[in-house]
Each structure stands twice: as structure tokens, then as C-alpha cells.
Amino acid sequence: MHTALSRLAAGTLTSVSLTEELLTRAERAGDLGAYVTLDADRALAEAAAADRGPARGPLHGLPIAVKDNIHVAGLPNTAACEVLAGFVPDRDAQAITRLRAAGAIVLGKTNMHELALGATTTGGPYGPARNPADPTRFAGGSSGGTATAVAAGLAPAGLGTDTGGSVRVPAALTGIAGLRPTRGRYPAGGVTPLSWTRDTIGPMAPTVADLVLLDSVLAADHDPAEAPDPREILLAVPEHHFTEPLHPRTAEVWEHSLDVLRTAGVRLVPVQLPEVETAEERAGFPITLYEAARQLPQYLGKATGHTDPAKLLDRITDRHVQATMADVVFPRAVTERAYEAALRVRDRVLVDGYRRIFRITGAHAVLFPTTPLPAGRIDTDTERVRLDGALRPSFPTYIRNTGPGSMAALPGLTVPVWSAGPGLPVGVALDAPWNTDRQLLGIGLLVEKLLEAGA
């Protein structure tokens, strides 16, 4: 993205020429399933206005992709669900307002896992978001379309949303960078809801340096984020759950990454986070589904004009999403008592556990493989995937490592690793203490630089 921005700023590339090029690429790469809607006419008109006028901000004239659960005025907001195909918001989400004020242009809305209830982006009405590294494999989810668009060069950057890993998982699987900010750092209005305690918008881009700029706009935070001296950084490396088991490709990249960082002088200390193996089952899913049941049906009813949104169930395409909505969300199957118990698990196990790790070790962040395995095949791995010789459910397997930090509301970052030889993309992730997002991005810059140099 900095290349496009620097060329725009230098006058060697116009916003119109960039927008035209991206639209052409997107049309030619339609089989990748990145976009649900392209807003070509408006994007070109705004690009022409950007070329004529003075710079509006740090993103002046830059086209971006937006996940199709983030409201953009005048464009359908389907959340990859046929039920919402006719819903056209009349105002931008607050995050989009900030990006536009900085000069950004919305190129289009991207594919996603239906209603954001999954980690593959394969079963919805708009087909799968395919992985540019291997189109027979999925891009991950739920922000799979934005990941595909950025990784395939169909957008310089984009927005996703992250509840349990929905930005970081597809970013890692497609070889780009993705940030989940501290919950509440970005404005939250104008997004198809799931969990009020876990949902957040997050930027996705080719590099961490791109995320630094996007974060400064989205958070209105212009504090410097610079790569520190590696000898000043201490990273906690969790054992057991986060690294056992790993796919051979992921294990190879992970060990290579540790060697590179250690050789550069980064201090690595092993840690254990207790009871994390059952945290998603005991806390993550109950919290998310309890909160989804109290806002998603209301949102669907208001967006579609149906007084009984439960009657829309047969129009949900993904059978697992349909089952979740029918069996858990609409009947409010997670009770108040179960929800309160899940909140206690979150606070006593995860929040206290991470707080203890940061306090005792002095670590600046926790480092781990973003996902336990690379992207799976669309035809065989969307429901169950083989890991360490066993078939496992795909959804909890892919969010295994990103879920704990998101439940604790930590800021999380995934950095692509291209330095361990050919193969499917793999990411390494960093979770940092609350409200240390700019420091986290600085560490991400360092990790990205070291891993690139260690190729």
C-alpha cells in the first residue's frame, strides 16, 4: 500500500489509473470470489475528484475493499446472506467515515463467511473466497473476501471484522498482515452484529507498515509506531495448546521464525496459559452466541422489514450457519446463567492469565503461530480438517490460537512469513497488553523486518 500511496503522492500514479487497474483486475479475477459488489462508477468519480483536488489526508485517492458486514451508504450490506441482499444502508459505518475523511475511496464490498459465523468463507450464496496462493484452497474467514482481494492485488488494503480471529486467520492463510485492535479502539457503529464484547473492525494489508497507517486513521492515534531494537524486546512463547499439534509446514515456519528472532537478539521466554484448551468451549462460544441471540435477529428483522425474522431461516445458505441460527440463536439457547458463568471463565482464566504472564515475565507480547495449519482444500476441508493424523472440526481448529486473546480483548497482529522456503502461506501472531496497539505495531514492524531479512 505504501508503494501505491507514495506513487500517488509523487504524482507518478493517479487515483483514476490505480482505480481503473484494480477494477480491471477484479473483473478478470472474478473466479476468486473476492468481491460481492464492485462500486465502479462511484469509485472512479471519487478518484477523478481526488486527482483534481488538494490532498484530504494520508489515504488520499486510495481505493480500499470493505467486508460486506460493514455498512457503506448506497451499497448492499449482505453479510454474505441472501436474506440481506436487499438491505442498502443509507449511511456509512463510523469507521468508513474516518477512512473517507482521510481520503480513501471504497472500491467495493467483499465476500465473507455467511453472517460471520465461520472460519472458511466457503458455504455462502456467493461461493467460496479462494486463496490466491492456491485457488483450490479457501482463504479463511470470516473476512475471507478482503484477504483474497488484498493478497491477489485486487485492493491495496481493506477492512474485515474480528470476533475470534476473523481478520487474523484469513490474513495468515493468504500471506498478508492483519490487525485486531484493542476492543473499543475503533468506532463500532454500522456493523452487522455478533458479540458486543468480542466484535471489532480490523484492517488488512500486505505489510505491517500499511497497518500502521490504517490504524492511525481508524483510531485517530498518530503516536509513532517504529521498529524497536530487537535486544529491547521480550516475547512470551506459549507452550502446549498454541503449538501442539502443528501441521508440518506450520511447524517448519514456526521454528524458522523463532530461530531468526532469537539470532537477532529478541528474548524469548516460554510460558503456559492454564486451561486455555477448553476456553473457547467454556467461554468463547457461549458468550458469542448469547450476545448474537440478543442482537442479530433484531438486526435481521429491521434490515429486512420482517416482524418474525425466524421465518428467514430457510434462506440461509450455509447449513452449519442455518443450524446455529435455528438451534442456538433464535431460541436463545444459551441461558443467562450459562452466559454469566462464561464471563467468569473469561475473566478468571483468560484475562487474569494474560495479565499474570505480562506482569511476571515483563513480556511486550505473546508470540505464537496464527493458525495450527495452512489453508485447507475447499472440496474436502471446509467442515473437518486433518491435523496430526486426526480429523477435527475446521472452525474451532482454525481459531484455536486466535480465540483466547480475542476473548480477553487483547490487541492481536498477524505477520506473514515468506522466508522459510516455498509452500502455503503461514503467519506468526502477536497478542499484546490492552491498549498498547501502537507498541504492538512497532514490534510487528520489527518481526516483519527480521523475518524478511532471514529469508
mmCIF file of C-alpha atoms in Angstrom, residues 290-433:
data_model
loop_
_atom_site.group_PDB
_atom_site.id
_atom_site.type_symbol
_atom_site.label_atom_id
_atom_site.label_comp_id
_atom_site.label_asym_id
_atom_site.label_seq_id
_atom_site.Cartn_x
_atom_site.Cartn_y
_atom_site.Cartn_z
ATOM 1 C CA TYR A 290 -25.687 -15.468 23.847
ATOM 2 C CA GLU A 291 -24.907 -11.977 22.590
ATOM 3 C CA ALA A 292 -25.701 -12.861 18.965
ATOM 4 C CA ALA A 293 -29.116 -14.112 20.034
ATOM 5 C CA ARG A 294 -29.902 -10.743 21.584
ATOM 6 C CA GLN A 295 -28.953 -8.579 18.632
ATOM 7 C CA LEU A 296 -28.675 -10.500 15.346
ATOM 8 C CA PRO A 297 -32.397 -11.458 14.974
ATOM 9 C CA GLN A 298 -33.384 -7.860 15.748
ATOM 10 C CA TYR A 299 -30.876 -6.588 13.167
ATOM 11 C CA LEU A 300 -32.191 -9.019 10.530
ATOM 12 C CA GLY A 301 -35.780 -8.058 11.239
ATOM 13 C CA LYS A 302 -35.090 -4.343 10.991
ATOM 14 C CA ALA A 303 -32.942 -4.690 7.859
ATOM 15 C CA THR A 304 -35.500 -6.844 6.031
ATOM 16 C CA GLY A 305 -38.739 -5.462 7.439
ATOM 17 C CA HIS A 306 -39.804 -8.903 8.733
ATOM 18 C CA THR A 307 -41.649 -8.865 12.025
ATOM 19 C CA ASP A 308 -40.709 -12.534 12.529
ATOM 20 C CA PRO A 309 -37.098 -12.900 11.364
ATOM 21 C CA ALA A 310 -37.120 -16.610 12.301
ATOM 22 C CA LYS A 311 -39.101 -17.161 9.099
ATOM 23 C CA LEU A 312 -35.963 -16.170 7.182
ATOM 24 C CA LEU A 313 -34.038 -19.255 8.304
ATOM 25 C CA ASP A 314 -34.661 -21.285 5.152
ATOM 26 C CA ARG A 315 -32.945 -18.556 3.120
ATOM 27 C CA ILE A 316 -29.618 -19.057 4.919
ATOM 28 C CA THR A 317 -27.336 -20.982 2.553
ATOM 29 C CA ASP A 318 -24.616 -22.440 4.772
ATOM 30 C CA ARG A 319 -26.178 -25.411 6.556
ATOM 31 C CA HIS A 320 -23.991 -25.036 9.640
ATOM 32 C CA VAL A 321 -24.849 -21.352 9.942
ATOM 33 C CA GLN A 322 -28.513 -22.197 9.446
ATOM 34 C CA ALA A 323 -28.321 -24.852 12.170
ATOM 35 C CA THR A 324 -26.600 -22.460 14.578
ATOM 36 C CA MET A 325 -29.243 -19.816 13.965
ATOM 37 C CA ALA A 326 -32.120 -22.299 14.277
ATOM 38 C CA ASP A 327 -30.833 -24.251 17.269
ATOM 39 C CA VAL A 328 -28.999 -21.634 19.334
ATOM 40 C CA VAL A 329 -29.523 -18.030 18.231
ATOM 41 C CA PHE A 330 -33.260 -17.704 17.621
ATOM 42 C CA PRO A 331 -34.347 -19.844 20.606
ATOM 43 C CA ARG A 332 -31.785 -18.069 22.819
ATOM 44 C CA ALA A 333 -30.452 -21.468 23.841
ATOM 45 C CA VAL A 334 -27.581 -20.043 25.928
ATOM 46 C CA THR A 335 -29.132 -19.084 29.242
ATOM 47 C CA GLU A 336 -28.358 -16.065 31.376
ATOM 48 C CA ARG A 337 -26.795 -18.368 33.951
ATOM 49 C CA ALA A 338 -24.550 -20.027 31.356
ATOM 50 C CA TYR A 339 -23.563 -16.629 29.987
ATOM 51 C CA GLU A 340 -22.572 -15.323 33.413
ATOM 52 C CA ALA A 341 -20.567 -18.494 34.039
ATOM 53 C CA ALA A 342 -18.780 -17.986 30.698
ATOM 54 C CA LEU A 343 -17.939 -14.403 31.615
ATOM 55 C CA ARG A 344 -16.411 -15.624 34.879
ATOM 56 C CA VAL A 345 -14.272 -18.155 32.988
ATOM 57 C CA ARG A 346 -13.138 -15.407 30.631
ATOM 58 C CA ASP A 347 -12.191 -13.070 33.463
ATOM 59 C CA ARG A 348 -10.621 -15.588 35.848
ATOM 60 C CA VAL A 349 -8.841 -17.799 33.326
ATOM 61 C CA LEU A 350 -8.015 -15.631 30.335
ATOM 62 C CA VAL A 351 -7.948 -12.012 31.468
ATOM 63 C CA ASP A 352 -6.204 -12.865 34.731
ATOM 64 C CA GLY A 353 -3.952 -15.381 32.967
ATOM 65 C CA TYR A 354 -2.715 -12.910 30.378
ATOM 66 C CA ARG A 355 -2.340 -10.186 33.000
ATOM 67 C CA ARG A 356 -0.203 -12.547 35.087
ATOM 68 C CA ILE A 357 2.000 -13.508 32.121
ATOM 69 C CA PHE A 358 2.667 -9.895 31.211
ATOM 70 C CA ARG A 359 3.336 -8.936 34.826
ATOM 71 C CA ILE A 360 5.604 -11.849 35.775
ATOM 72 C CA THR A 361 7.651 -12.091 32.579
ATOM 73 C CA GLY A 362 7.671 -8.434 31.570
ATOM 74 C CA ALA A 363 6.883 -9.587 28.036
ATOM 75 C CA HIS A 364 5.909 -6.969 25.478
ATOM 76 C CA ALA A 365 3.723 -9.501 23.627
ATOM 77 C CA VAL A 366 2.876 -13.187 23.302
ATOM 78 C CA LEU A 367 4.184 -14.855 20.124
ATOM 79 C CA PHE A 368 2.572 -17.925 18.507
ATOM 80 C CA PRO A 369 1.585 -19.447 15.142
ATOM 81 C CA THR A 370 -1.534 -17.639 13.952
ATOM 82 C CA THR A 371 -3.193 -20.892 12.883
ATOM 83 C CA PRO A 372 -2.174 -24.510 13.597
ATOM 84 C CA LEU A 373 -2.174 -25.352 9.881
ATOM 85 C CA PRO A 374 -2.229 -23.705 6.446
ATOM 86 C CA ALA A 375 -5.344 -23.211 4.339
ATOM 87 C CA GLY A 376 -7.425 -26.317 3.688
ATOM 88 C CA ARG A 377 -8.945 -27.554 0.454
ATOM 89 C CA ILE A 378 -12.367 -26.177 -0.451
ATOM 90 C CA ASP A 379 -13.668 -29.567 -1.598
ATOM 91 C CA THR A 380 -12.626 -31.599 1.455
ATOM 92 C CA ASP A 381 -11.651 -29.448 4.446
ATOM 93 C CA THR A 382 -14.427 -26.901 4.991
ATOM 94 C CA GLU A 383 -16.150 -28.942 7.696
ATOM 95 C CA ARG A 384 -13.394 -31.206 9.031
ATOM 96 C CA VAL A 385 -9.673 -30.962 8.546
ATOM 97 C CA ARG A 386 -6.893 -33.439 9.261
ATOM 98 C CA LEU A 387 -4.268 -32.351 11.796
ATOM 99 C CA ASP A 388 -1.747 -34.643 13.483
ATOM 100 C CA GLY A 389 -3.438 -37.684 11.980
ATOM 101 C CA ALA A 390 -6.904 -36.875 13.317
ATOM 102 C CA LEU A 391 -9.957 -35.343 11.656
ATOM 103 C CA ARG A 392 -11.030 -32.250 13.589
ATOM 104 C CA PRO A 393 -13.848 -29.710 13.115
ATOM 105 C CA SER A 394 -12.483 -26.919 10.928
ATOM 106 C CA PHE A 395 -13.986 -23.892 12.699
ATOM 107 C CA PRO A 396 -12.542 -24.413 16.207
ATOM 108 C CA THR A 397 -9.296 -25.758 14.752
ATOM 109 C CA TYR A 398 -8.562 -22.647 12.708
ATOM 110 C CA ILE A 399 -9.423 -20.230 15.540
ATOM 111 C CA ARG A 400 -7.663 -22.340 18.177
ATOM 112 C CA ASN A 401 -4.795 -19.888 18.633
ATOM 113 C CA THR A 402 -6.538 -16.568 17.934
ATOM 114 C CA GLY A 403 -9.585 -17.198 20.114
ATOM 115 C CA PRO A 404 -8.056 -16.837 23.609
ATOM 116 C CA GLY A 405 -6.582 -13.367 23.055
ATOM 117 C CA SER A 406 -9.740 -12.105 21.392
ATOM 118 C CA MET A 407 -11.840 -13.346 24.312
ATOM 119 C CA ALA A 408 -9.565 -11.357 26.619
ATOM 120 C CA ALA A 409 -9.981 -8.294 24.325
ATOM 121 C CA LEU A 410 -6.229 -8.063 23.659
ATOM 122 C CA PRO A 411 -4.891 -6.373 20.538
ATOM 123 C CA GLY A 412 -3.607 -9.013 18.124
ATOM 124 C CA LEU A 413 -1.498 -8.877 14.979
ATOM 125 C CA THR A 414 -0.554 -11.465 12.374
ATOM 126 C CA VAL A 415 2.634 -11.066 10.342
ATOM 127 C CA PRO A 416 3.206 -13.035 7.110
ATOM 128 C CA VAL A 417 6.270 -15.286 6.923
ATOM 129 C CA TRP A 418 7.628 -15.870 3.438
ATOM 130 C CA SER A 419 11.158 -16.703 4.472
ATOM 131 C CA ALA A 420 11.051 -20.437 5.177
ATOM 132 C CA GLY A 421 11.037 -21.761 1.619
ATOM 133 C CA PRO A 422 8.194 -22.449 -0.827
ATOM 134 C CA GLY A 423 4.812 -23.598 0.390
ATOM 135 C CA LEU A 424 1.449 -22.348 1.517
ATOM 136 C CA PRO A 425 1.400 -19.040 3.449
ATOM 137 C CA VAL A 426 1.889 -19.153 7.217
ATOM 138 C CA GLY A 427 1.583 -16.306 9.719
ATOM 139 C CA VAL A 428 3.014 -15.661 13.160
ATOM 140 C CA ALA A 429 0.870 -13.774 15.636
ATOM 141 C CA LEU A 430 1.470 -11.340 18.464
ATOM 142 C CA ASP A 431 -1.001 -10.609 21.268
ATOM 143 C CA ALA A 432 -0.088 -7.609 23.420
ATOM 144 C CA PRO A 433 -1.342 -5.983 26.640
#
